CSV table of C-alpha atoms in Angstrom, one decimal:
chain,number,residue,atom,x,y,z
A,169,UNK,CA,-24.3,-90.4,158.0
A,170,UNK,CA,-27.4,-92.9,158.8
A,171,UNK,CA,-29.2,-93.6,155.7
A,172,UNK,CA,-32.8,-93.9,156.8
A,173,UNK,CA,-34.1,-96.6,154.6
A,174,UNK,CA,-36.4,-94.2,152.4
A,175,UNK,CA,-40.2,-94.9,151.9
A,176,UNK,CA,-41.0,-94.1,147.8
A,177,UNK,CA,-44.2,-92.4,146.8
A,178,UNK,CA,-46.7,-94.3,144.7
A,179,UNK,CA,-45.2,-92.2,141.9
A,180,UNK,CA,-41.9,-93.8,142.0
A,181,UNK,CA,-43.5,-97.0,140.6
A,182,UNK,CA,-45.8,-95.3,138.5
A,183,UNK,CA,-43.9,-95.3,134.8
A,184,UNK,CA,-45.3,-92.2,133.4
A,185,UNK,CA,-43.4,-90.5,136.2
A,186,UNK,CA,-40.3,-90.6,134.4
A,187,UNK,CA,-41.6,-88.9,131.3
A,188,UNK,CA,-42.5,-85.1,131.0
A,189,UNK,CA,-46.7,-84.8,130.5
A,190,UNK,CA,-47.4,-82.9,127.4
A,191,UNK,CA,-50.8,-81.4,129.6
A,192,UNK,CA,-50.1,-78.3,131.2
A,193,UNK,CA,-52.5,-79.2,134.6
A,194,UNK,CA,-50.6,-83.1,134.7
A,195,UNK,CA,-47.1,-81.6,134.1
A,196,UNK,CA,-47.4,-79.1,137.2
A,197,UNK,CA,-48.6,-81.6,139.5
A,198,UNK,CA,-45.9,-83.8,138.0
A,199,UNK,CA,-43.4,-81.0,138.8
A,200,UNK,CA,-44.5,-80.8,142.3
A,201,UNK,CA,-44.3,-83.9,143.2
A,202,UNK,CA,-40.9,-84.5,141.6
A,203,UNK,CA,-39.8,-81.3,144.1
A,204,UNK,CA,-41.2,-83.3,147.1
A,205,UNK,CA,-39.7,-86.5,146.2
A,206,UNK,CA,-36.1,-85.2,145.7
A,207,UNK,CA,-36.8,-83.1,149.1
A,208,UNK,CA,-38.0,-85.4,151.3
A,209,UNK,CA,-35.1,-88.3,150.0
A,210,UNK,CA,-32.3,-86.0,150.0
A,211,UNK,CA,-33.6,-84.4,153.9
A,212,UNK,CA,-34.0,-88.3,154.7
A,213,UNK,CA,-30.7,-89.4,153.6
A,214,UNK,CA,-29.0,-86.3,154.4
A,215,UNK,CA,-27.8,-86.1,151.4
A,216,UNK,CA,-26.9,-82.2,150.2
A,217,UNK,CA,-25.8,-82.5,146.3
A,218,UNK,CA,-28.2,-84.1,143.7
A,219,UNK,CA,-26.6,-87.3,142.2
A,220,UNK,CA,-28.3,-87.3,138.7
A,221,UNK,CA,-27.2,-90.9,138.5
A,222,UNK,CA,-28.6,-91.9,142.0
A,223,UNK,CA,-31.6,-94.2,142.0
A,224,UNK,CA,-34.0,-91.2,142.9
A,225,UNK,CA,-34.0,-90.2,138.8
A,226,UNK,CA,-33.6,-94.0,138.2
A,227,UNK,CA,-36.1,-97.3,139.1
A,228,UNK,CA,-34.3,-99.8,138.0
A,229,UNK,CA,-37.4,-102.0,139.4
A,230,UNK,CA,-39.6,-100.7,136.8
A,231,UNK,CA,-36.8,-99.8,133.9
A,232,UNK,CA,-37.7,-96.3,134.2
A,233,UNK,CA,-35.4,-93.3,134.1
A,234,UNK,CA,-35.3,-89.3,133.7
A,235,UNK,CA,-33.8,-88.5,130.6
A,236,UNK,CA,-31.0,-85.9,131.2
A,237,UNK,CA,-33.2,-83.2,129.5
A,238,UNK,CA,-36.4,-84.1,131.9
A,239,UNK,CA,-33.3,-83.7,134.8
A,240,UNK,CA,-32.6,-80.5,133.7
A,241,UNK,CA,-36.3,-79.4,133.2
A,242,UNK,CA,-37.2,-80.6,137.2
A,243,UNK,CA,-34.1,-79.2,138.6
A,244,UNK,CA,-35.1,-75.6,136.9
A,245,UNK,CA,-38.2,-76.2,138.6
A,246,UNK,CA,-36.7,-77.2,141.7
A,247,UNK,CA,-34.3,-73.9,141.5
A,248,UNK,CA,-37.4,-71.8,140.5
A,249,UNK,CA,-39.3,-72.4,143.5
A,250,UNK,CA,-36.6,-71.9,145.9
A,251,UNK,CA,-36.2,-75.4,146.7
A,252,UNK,CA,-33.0,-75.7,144.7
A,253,UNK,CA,-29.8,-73.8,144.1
A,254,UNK,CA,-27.1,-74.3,141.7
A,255,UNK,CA,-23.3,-73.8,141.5
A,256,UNK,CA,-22.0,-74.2,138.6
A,257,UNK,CA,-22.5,-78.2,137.3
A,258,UNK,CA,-24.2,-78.9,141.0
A,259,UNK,CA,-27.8,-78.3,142.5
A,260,UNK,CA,-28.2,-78.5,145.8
A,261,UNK,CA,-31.0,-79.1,147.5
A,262,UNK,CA,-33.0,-76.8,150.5
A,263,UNK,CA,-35.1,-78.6,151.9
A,264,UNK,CA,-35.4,-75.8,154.3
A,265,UNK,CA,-35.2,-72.5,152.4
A,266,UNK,CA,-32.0,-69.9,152.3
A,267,UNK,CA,-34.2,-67.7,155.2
A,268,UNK,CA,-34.9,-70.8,157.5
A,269,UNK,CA,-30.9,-72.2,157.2
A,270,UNK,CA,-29.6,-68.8,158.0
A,271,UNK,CA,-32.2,-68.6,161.4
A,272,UNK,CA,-31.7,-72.3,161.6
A,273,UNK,CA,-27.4,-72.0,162.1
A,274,UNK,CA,-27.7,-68.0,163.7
A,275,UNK,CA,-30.6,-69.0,166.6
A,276,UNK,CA,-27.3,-72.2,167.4
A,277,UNK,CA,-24.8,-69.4,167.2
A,278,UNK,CA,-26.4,-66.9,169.7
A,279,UNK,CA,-28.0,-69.8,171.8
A,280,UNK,CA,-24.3,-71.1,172.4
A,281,UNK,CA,-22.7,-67.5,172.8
A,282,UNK,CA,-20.6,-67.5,169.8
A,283,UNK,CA,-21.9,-64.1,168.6
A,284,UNK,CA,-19.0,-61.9,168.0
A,285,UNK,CA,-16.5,-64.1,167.9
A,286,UNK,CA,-15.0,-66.0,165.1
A,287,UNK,CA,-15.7,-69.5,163.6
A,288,UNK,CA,-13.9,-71.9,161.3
A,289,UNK,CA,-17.0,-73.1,158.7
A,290,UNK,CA,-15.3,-76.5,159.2
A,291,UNK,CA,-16.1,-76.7,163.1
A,292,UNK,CA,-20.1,-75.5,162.4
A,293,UNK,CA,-20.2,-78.6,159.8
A,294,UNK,CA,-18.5,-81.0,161.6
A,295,UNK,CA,-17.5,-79.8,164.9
A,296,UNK,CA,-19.1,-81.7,168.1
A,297,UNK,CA,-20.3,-78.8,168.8
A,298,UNK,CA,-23.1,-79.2,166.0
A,299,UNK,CA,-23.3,-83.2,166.4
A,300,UNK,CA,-27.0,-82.9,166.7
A,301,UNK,CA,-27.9,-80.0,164.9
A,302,UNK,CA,-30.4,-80.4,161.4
A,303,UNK,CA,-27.1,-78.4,159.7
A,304,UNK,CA,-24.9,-80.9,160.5
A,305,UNK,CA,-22.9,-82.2,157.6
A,306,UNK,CA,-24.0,-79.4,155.0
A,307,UNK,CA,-22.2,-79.3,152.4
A,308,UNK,CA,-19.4,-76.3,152.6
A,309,UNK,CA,-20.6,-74.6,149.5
A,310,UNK,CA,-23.6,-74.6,150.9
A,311,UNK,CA,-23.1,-73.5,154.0
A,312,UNK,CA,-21.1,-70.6,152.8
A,313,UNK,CA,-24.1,-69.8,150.9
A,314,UNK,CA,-26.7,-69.5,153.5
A,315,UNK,CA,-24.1,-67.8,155.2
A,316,UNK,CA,-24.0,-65.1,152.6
A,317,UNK,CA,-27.6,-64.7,152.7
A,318,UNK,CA,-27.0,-63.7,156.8
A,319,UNK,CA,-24.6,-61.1,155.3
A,320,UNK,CA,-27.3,-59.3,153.5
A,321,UNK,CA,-29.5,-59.4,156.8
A,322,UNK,CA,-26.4,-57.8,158.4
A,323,UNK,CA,-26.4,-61.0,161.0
A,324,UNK,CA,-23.0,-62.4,159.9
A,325,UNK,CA,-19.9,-61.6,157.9
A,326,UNK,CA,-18.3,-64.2,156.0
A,327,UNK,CA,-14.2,-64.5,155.9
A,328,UNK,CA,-12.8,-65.6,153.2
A,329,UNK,CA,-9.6,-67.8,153.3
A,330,UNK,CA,-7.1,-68.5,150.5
A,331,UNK,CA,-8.9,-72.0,149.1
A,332,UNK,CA,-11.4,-71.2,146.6
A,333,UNK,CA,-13.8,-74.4,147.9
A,334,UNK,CA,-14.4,-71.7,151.0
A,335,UNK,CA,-12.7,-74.9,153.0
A,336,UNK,CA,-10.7,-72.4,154.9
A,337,UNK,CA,-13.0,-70.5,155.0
A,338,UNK,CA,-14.4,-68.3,158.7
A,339,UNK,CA,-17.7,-66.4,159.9
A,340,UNK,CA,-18.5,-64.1,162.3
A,341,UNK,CA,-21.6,-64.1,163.6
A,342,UNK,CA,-23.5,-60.8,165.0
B,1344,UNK,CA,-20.6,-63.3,146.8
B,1345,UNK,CA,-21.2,-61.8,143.1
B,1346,UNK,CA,-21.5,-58.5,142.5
B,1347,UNK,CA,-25.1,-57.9,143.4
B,1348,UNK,CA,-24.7,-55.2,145.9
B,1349,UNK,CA,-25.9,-52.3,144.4
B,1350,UNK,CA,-24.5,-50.1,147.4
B,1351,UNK,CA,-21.2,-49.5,148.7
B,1352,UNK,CA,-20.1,-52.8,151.1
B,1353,UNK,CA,-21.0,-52.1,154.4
B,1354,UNK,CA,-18.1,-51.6,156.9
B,1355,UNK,CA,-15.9,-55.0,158.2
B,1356,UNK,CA,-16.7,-55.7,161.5
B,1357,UNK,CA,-13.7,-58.3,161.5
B,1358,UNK,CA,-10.7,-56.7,163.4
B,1359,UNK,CA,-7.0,-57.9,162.8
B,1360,UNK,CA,-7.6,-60.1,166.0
B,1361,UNK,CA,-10.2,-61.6,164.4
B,1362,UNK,CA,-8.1,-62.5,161.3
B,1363,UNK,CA,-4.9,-64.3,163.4
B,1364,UNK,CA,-7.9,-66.1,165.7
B,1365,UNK,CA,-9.4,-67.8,162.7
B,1366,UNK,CA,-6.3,-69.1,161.4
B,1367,UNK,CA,-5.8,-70.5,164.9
B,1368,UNK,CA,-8.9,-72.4,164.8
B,1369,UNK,CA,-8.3,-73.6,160.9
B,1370,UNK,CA,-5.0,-74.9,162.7
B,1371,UNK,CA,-7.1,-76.5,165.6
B,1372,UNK,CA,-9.5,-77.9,162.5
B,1373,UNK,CA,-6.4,-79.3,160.7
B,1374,UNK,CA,-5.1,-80.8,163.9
B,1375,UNK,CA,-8.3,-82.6,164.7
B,1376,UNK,CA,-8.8,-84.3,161.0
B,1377,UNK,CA,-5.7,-85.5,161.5
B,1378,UNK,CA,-6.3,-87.1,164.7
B,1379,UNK,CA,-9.3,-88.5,163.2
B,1380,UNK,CA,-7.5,-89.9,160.3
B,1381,UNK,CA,-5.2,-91.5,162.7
B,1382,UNK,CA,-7.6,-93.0,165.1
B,1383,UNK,CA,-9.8,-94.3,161.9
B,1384,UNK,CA,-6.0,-95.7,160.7
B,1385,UNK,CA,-6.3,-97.1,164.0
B,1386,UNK,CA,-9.2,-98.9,164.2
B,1387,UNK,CA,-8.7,-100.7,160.9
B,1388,UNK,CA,-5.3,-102.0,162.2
B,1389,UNK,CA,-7.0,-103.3,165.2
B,1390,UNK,CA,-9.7,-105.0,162.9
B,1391,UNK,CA,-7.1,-106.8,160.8
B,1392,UNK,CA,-4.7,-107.5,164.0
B,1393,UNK,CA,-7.5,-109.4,165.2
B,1394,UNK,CA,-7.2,-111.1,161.6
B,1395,UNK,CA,-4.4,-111.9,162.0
B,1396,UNK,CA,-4.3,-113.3,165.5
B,1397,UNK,CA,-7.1,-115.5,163.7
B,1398,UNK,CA,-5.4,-116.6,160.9
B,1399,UNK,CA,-2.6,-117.5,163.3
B,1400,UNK,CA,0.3,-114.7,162.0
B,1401,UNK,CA,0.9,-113.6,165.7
B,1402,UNK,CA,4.3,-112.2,164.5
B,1403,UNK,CA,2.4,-109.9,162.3
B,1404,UNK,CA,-0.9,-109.1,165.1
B,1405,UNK,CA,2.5,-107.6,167.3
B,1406,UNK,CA,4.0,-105.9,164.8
B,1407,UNK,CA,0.5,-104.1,163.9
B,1408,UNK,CA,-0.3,-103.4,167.2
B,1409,UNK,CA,3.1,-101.9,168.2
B,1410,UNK,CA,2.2,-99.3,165.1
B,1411,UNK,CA,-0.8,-98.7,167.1
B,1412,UNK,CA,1.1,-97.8,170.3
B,1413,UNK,CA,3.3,-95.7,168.1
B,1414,UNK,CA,0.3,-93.8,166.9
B,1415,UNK,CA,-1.5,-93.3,170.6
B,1416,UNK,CA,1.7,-91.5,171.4
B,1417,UNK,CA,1.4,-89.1,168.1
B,1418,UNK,CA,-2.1,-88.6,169.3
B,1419,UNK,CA,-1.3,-87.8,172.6
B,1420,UNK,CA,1.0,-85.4,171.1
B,1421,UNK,CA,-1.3,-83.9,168.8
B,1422,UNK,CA,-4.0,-83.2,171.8
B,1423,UNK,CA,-0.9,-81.0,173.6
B,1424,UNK,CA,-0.9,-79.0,170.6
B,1425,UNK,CA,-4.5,-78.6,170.3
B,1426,UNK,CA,-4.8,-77.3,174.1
B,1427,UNK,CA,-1.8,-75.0,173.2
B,1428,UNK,CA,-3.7,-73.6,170.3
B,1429,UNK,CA,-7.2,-73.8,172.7
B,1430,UNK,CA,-5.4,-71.5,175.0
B,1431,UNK,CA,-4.0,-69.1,172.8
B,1432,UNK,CA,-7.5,-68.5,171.2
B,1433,UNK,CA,-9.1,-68.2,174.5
B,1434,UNK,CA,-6.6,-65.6,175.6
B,1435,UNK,CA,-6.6,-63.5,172.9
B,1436,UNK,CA,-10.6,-63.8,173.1
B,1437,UNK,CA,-10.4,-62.7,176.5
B,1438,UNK,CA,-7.7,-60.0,175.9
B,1439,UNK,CA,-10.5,-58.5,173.0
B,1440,UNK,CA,-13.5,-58.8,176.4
B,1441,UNK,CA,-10.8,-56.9,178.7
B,1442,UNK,CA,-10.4,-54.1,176.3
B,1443,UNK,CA,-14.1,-53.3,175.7
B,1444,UNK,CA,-14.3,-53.5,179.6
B,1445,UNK,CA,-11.3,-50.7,179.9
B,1446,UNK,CA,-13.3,-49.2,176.6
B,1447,UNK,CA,-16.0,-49.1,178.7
B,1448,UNK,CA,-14.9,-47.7,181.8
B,1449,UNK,CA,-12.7,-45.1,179.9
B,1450,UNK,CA,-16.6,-43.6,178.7
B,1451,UNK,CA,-17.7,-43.5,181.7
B,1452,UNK,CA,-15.0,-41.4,183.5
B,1453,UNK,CA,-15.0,-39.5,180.4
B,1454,UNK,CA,-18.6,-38.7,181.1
B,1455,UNK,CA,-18.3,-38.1,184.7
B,1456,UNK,CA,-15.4,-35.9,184.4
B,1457,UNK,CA,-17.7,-33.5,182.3
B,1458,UNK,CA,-20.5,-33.5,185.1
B,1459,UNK,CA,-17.5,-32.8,187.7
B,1460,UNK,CA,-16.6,-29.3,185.6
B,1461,UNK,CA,-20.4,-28.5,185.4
B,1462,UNK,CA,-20.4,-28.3,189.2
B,1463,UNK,CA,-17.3,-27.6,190.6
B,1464,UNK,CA,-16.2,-27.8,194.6
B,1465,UNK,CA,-16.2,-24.4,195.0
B,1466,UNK,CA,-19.7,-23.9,193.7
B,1467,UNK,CA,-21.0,-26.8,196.2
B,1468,UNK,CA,-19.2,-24.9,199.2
B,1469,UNK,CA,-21.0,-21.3,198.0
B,1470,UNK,CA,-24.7,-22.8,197.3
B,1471,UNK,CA,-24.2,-24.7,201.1
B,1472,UNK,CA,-23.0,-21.4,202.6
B,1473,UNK,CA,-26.0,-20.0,201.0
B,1474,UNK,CA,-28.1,-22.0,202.5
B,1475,UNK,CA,-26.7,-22.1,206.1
B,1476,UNK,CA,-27.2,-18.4,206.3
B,1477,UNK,CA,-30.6,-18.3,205.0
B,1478,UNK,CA,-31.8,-21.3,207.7
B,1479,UNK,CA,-30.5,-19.0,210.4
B,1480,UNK,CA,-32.1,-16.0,208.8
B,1481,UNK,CA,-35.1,-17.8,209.2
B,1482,UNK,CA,-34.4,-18.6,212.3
B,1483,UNK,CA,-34.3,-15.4,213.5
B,1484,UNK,CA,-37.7,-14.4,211.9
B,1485,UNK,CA,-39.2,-17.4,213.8
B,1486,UNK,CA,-38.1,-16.2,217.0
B,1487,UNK,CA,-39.2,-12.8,216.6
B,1488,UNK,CA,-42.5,-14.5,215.5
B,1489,UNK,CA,-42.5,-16.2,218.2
B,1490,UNK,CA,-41.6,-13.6,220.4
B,1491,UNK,CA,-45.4,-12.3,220.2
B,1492,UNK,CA,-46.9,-9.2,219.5
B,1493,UNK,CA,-47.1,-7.8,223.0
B,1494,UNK,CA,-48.7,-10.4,224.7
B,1495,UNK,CA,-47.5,-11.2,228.6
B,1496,UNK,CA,-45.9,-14.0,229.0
B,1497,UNK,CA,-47.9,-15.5,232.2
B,1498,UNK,CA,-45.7,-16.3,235.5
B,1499,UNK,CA,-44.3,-19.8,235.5
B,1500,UNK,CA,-44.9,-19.8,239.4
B,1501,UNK,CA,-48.5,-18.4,238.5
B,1502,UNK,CA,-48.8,-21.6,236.2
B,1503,UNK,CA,-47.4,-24.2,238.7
B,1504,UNK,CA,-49.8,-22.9,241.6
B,1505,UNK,CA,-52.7,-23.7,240.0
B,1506,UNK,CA,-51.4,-27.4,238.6
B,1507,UNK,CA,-51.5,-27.8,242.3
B,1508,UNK,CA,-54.8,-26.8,242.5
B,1509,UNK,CA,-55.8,-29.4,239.6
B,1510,UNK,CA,-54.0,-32.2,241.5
B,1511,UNK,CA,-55.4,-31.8,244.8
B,1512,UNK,CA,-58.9,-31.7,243.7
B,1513,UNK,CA,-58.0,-35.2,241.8
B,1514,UNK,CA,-56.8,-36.5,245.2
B,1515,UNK,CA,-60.1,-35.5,247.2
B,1516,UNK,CA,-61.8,-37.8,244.2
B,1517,UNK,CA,-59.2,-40.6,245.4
B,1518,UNK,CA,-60.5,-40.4,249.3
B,1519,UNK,CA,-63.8,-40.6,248.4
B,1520,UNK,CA,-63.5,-44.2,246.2
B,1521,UNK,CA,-64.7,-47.0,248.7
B,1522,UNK,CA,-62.0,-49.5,250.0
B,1523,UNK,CA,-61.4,-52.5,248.1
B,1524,UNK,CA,-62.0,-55.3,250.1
B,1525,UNK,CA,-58.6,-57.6,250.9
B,1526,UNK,CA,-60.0,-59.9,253.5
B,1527,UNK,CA,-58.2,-63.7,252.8
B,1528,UNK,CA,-61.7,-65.7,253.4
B,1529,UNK,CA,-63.4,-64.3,250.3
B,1530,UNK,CA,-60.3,-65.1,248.0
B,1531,UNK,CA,-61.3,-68.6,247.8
B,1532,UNK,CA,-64.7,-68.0,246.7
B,1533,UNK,CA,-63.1,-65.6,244.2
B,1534,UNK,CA,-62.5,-68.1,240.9
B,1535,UNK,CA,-65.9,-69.3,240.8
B,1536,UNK,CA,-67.3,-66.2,241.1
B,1537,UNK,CA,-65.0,-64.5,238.8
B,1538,UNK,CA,-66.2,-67.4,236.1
B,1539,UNK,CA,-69.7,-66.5,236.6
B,1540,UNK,CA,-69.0,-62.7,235.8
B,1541,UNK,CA,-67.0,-63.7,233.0
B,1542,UNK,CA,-69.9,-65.7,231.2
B,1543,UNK,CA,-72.3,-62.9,232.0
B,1544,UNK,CA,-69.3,-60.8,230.3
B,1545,UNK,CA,-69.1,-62.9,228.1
B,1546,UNK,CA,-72.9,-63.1,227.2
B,1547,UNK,CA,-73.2,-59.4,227.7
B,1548,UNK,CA,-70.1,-59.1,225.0
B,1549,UNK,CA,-72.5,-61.3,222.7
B,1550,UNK,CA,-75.3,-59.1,223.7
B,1551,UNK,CA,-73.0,-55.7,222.5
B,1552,UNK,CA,-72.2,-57.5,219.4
B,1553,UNK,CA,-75.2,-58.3,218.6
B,1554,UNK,CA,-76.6,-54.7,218.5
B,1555,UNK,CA,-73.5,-53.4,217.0
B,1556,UNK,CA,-74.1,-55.3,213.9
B,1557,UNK,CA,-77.5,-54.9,214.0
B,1558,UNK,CA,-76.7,-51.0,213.9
């Protein structure tokens, strides 16, 4: 995984970042750019799960931190407007939404002939065969997840194995 | 996958094939994180070998890289097994292509058997029969046609007299064209003359053209 060294936005510096605005207007624009900052430094460090004790929701620089309620507040947000999803205790994040992951890992699958035939969700994370694609390294939950959303769209049928994780688990795509 | 569907689940298109090749491949998976684990073991050995041969403990530098040897065999081992299992899913991926070929041709024999009872040998043989006999029929109308409604048929000899006639009237013409003068002397003089007439062709071509596009 090559951690990018990661460029903060002024607002990481900014104290009254860490704290919830009272003002409606402020707050939103707050919100917003807490969704961009948690998208662009999880899609820079490739990073799939949000770490709540990562240095993203703490500057140690400026002695600022998230509360765990203000966590909980931006990661609603974030899972509002379909830039987050949860499972359970963990959020992920999508930088790219469900819709652009599922074209995203189908448009590899048909460009590389493996419609119709059947694939370990192992090998699409970390087979060679995906070495350079922007799915690379996603998180199995994850994966499984975009993968259901193909299902709807008839484009893929997901096989379940015996593990519960889905780290057994196989897709075909269509 | 929750139970949002608010319709029936639509039908598997996962066959029993599909089933026994995916647990090949979670083989093939296992088989390859192990190899990775090994070769990562690997590396780290090699690392503190080196260590060692630093630190002087050569004793200890062999013995580690004799474990290394040890693993490149179980690797080598593990890479036989992993072509075994690559083969086995590639056949059985290939068996599944073969069968919608057969599939495949099986419809289409189907479909052409049902054109070969529409039109049956026997029907071909009548409709060509048919036709034969009508071609001749017409035949015969032509020739009857043909035959004329009393007109005489003039007399070949009558017709062949009088193409003599026609020819010897074209060879009076003949005797009556001047002779073309063969004497050697004026061949000489010939080219330059001939150039001459050919550039008064020539300009007289020109000339022709000239009024033809004017037209």
């Amino acid at each position: 995984m090559a951690a990018t060294d990661f460029e903060w936005p002024w607002q990481y510096n900014f104290p009254p970042f860490f704290t919830i605005q009272p003002v409606a207007t402020t707050k939103e624009q707050q919100l917003q750019s807490w969704r961009n900052l948690i998208c662009d430094y999880h899609k820079t460090k490739r990073i799939w799960e949000i770490d709540t004790g990562s240095d993203l929701f703490n500057n140690s620089a400026i002695n600022r931190h998230l509360s765990p309620a203000a966590i909980r507040l931006i990661l609603q947000n974030l899972v509002q407007e379909g830039q987050g999803v949860m499972s359970g205790e963990r959020c992920f994040v999508l930088w790219n939404s469900l819709p652009q992951w599922g074209s995203l890992i189908h448009s590899w699958a048909a460009d590389s002939g493996l419609t119709n035939t059947v694939l370990t969700l192992f090998e699409i994370q970390s087979g060679d065969e995906t070495e350079n694609q922007p799915f690379h390294g996603m998180d199995i939950w994850l994966l499984q997840h975009v993968i259901s959303h193909l299902e709807k769209e008839g484009k893929a049928e997901l096989m379940l194995g015996d593990n519960e994780d889905f780290s057994d688990a196989g897709v075909k795509f269509f | 996958m929750g139970g949002l569907f608010s319709r029936k689940k639509p039908v598997s298109r996962v066959t029993e094939q599909d089933k026994a090749v995916l647990k090949l491949k979670q083989t093939r998976d296992k088989l390859k994180q192990y190899q990775k684990k090994i070769m990562l073991n690997q590396e780290k050995e090699r690392a503190l070998a080196k260590q060692c041969l630093d630190q002087g403990r050569k004793d200890k530098a062999l013995r580690l890289l004799k474990k290394k040897k040890f693993q490149d065999t179980l690797l080598e081992r593990t890479d036989t097994q992993l072509d075994n299992l690559e083969q086995l899913v590639s056949d059985i991926e290939f068996a599944q292509v073969e069968i919608q070929v057969v599939n495949g041709l099986k419809g289409g024999n189907e479909a052409l058997d049902e054109l070969h009872k529409i039109m049956s040998l026997d029907d071909v043989e009548k409709i060509m029969g048919d036709t034969e006999d009508a071609i001749a029929y017409q035949k015969e109308i032509d020739d009857m046609l043909a035959g004329g409604v009393g007109v005489e048929q003039p007399d070949d000899d009558a017709l062949l007299e009088e193409l003599g006639a026609l020819l010897g009237v074209d060879e009076d013409v003949g005797e009556k064209l001047p002779e073309v003068p063969v004497s050697e002397i004026d061949m000489p003089e010939a080219p330059s003359h001939k150039l001459e007439e050919e550039e008064e062709e020539q300009g007289n071509e020109t000339q022709e053209r000239r009024t033809l596009v004017a037209s």
